[in-house]
Short mmCIF file of C-alpha atoms in Angstrom, two decimals:
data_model
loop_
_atom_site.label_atom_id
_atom_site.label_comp_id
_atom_site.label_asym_id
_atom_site.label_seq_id
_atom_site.Cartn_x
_atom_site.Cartn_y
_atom_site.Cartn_z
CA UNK A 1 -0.74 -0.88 23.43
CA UNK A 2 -1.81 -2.06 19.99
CA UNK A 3 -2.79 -6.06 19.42
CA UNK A 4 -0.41 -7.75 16.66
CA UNK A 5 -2.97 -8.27 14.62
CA UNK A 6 -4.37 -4.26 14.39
CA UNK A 7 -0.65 -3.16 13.76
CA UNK A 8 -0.63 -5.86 10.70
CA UNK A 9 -4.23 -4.13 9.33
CA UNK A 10 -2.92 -1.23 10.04
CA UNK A 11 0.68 -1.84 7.91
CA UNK A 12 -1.45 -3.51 4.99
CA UNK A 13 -4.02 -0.53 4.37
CA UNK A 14 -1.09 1.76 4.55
CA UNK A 15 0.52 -0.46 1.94
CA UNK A 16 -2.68 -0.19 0.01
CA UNK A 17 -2.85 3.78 0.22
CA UNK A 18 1.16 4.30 -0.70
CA UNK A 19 0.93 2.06 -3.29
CA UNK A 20 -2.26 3.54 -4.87
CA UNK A 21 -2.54 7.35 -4.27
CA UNK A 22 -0.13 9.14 -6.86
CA UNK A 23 1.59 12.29 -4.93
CA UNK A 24 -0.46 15.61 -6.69
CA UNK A 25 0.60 18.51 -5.32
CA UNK A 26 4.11 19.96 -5.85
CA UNK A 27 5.50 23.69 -5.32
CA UNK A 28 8.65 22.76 -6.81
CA UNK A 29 9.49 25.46 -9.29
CA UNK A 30 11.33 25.24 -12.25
CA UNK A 31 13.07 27.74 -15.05
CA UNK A 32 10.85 28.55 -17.67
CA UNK A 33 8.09 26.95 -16.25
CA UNK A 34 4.85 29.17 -15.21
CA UNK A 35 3.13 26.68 -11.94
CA UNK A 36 0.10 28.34 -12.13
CA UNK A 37 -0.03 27.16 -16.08
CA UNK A 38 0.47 23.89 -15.49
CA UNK A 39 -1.64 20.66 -13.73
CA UNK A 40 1.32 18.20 -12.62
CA UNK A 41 0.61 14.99 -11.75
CA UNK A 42 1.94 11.39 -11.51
CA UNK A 43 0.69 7.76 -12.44
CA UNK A 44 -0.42 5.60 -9.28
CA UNK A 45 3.15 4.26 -8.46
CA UNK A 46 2.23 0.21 -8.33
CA UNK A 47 1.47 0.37 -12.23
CA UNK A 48 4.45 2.55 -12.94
CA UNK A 49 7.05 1.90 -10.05
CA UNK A 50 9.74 4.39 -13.11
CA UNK A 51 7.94 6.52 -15.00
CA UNK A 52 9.49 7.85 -18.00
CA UNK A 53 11.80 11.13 -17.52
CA UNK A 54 9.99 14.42 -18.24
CA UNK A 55 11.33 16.87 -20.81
CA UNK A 56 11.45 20.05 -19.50
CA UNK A 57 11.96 22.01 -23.01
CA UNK A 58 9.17 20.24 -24.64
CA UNK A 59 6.70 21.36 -21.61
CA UNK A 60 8.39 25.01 -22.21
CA UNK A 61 7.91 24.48 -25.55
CA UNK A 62 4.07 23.59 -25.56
CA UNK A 63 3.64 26.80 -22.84
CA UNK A 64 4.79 29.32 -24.97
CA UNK A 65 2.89 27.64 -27.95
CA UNK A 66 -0.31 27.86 -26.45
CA UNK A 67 -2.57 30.17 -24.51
CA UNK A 68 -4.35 27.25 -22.72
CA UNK A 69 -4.35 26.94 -19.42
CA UNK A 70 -4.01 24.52 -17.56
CA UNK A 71 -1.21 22.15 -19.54
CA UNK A 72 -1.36 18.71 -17.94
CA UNK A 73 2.21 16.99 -17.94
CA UNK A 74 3.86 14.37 -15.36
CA UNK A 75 6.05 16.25 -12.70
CA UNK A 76 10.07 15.75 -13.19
CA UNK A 77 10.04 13.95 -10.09
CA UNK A 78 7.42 11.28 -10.59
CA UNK A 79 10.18 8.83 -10.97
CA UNK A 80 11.83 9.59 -7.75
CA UNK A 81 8.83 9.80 -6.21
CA UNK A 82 7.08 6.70 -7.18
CA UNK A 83 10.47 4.59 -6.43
CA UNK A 84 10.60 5.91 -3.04
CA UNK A 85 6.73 5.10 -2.78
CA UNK A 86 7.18 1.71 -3.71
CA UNK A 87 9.87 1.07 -1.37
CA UNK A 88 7.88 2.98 1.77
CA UNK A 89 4.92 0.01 0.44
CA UNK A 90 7.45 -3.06 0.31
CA UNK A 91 8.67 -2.48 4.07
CA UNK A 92 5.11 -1.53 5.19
CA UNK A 93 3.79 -4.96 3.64
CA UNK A 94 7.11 -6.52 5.34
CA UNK A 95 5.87 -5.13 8.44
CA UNK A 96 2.22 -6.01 7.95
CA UNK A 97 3.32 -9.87 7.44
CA UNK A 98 5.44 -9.92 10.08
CA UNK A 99 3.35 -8.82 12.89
CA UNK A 100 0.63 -11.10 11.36
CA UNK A 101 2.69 -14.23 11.32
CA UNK A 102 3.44 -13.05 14.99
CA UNK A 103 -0.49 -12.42 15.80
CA UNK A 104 -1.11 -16.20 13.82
CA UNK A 105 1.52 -17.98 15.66
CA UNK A 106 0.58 -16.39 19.14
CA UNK A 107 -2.87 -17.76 18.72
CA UNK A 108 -2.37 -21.38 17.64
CA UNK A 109 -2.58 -22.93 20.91
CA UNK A 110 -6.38 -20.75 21.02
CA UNK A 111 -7.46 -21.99 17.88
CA UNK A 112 -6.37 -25.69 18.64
CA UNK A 113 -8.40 -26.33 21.85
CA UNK A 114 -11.11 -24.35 20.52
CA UNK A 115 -10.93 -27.17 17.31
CA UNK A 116 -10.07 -29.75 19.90
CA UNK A 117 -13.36 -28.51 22.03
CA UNK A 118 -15.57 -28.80 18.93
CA UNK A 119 -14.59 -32.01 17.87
CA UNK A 120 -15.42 -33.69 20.94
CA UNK A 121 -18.16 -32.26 22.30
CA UNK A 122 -20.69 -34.15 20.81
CA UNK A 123 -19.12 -37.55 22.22
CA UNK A 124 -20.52 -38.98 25.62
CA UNK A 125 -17.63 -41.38 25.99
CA UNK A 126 -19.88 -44.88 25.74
CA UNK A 127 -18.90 -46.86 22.91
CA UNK A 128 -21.35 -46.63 19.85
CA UNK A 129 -22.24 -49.21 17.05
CA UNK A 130 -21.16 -52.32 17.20
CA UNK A 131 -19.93 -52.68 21.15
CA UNK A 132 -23.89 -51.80 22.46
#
């Protein structure tokens, strides 16, 4: 059984990682376009939750026009991909404050006798000052 508070660490790194690590590796294949030719990759999907659409004929284009290998382009599906990223890091950041408000509020009646504790436990109970 997991503590409140490890399942709300747990939720925020994972919001972290989704919403930082571009996807890089795709098999997806597509008409006129060689895989092994080409580097695909994406933008981290917090700085570009909708990347702009690919064009397909101008990566076609820029294959046949060149021997170089490999062509570096954003995948088609970058914009799906980062949208559905962003989403997957919304609810895990929903779930990471939720169980942490749960965790906080759990522990309130802790933290106030341990403040409670502190605050008095350098009184004796005789009156000081004045009333001597």
């Amino acid at each position: 059984m997991l503590r409140d508070r490890t399942v709300a660490f747990l939720c925020l790194v994972l919001t972290v990682l989704v919403w930082s690590t571009p996807i890089t590796f795709f098999d997806t294949e597509f008409e006129g376009v060689d895989n092994d030719r080409m580097a695909w990759s994406c933008p981290r999907p917090i700085f570009a939750p909708l990347p702009a659409s690919v064009d397909l004929d101008a990566v076609r284009a820029e294959l046949a026009a060149t021997s170089k290998s490999p062509i570096e382009s954003h995948h088609p599906q970058c914009r799906v991909l980062n949208g559905t990223q962003l989403v997957l890091g919304l609810l895990s950041l929903a779930g990471g404050i939720w169980k942490g408000r749960l965790w906080w509020l759990s522990t309130a009646d802790a933290r106030e006798e341990k403040k409670f504790a502190r605050l008095h436990a350098k009184t004796s109970g005789k009156p000081k000052g004045m009333l001597d």
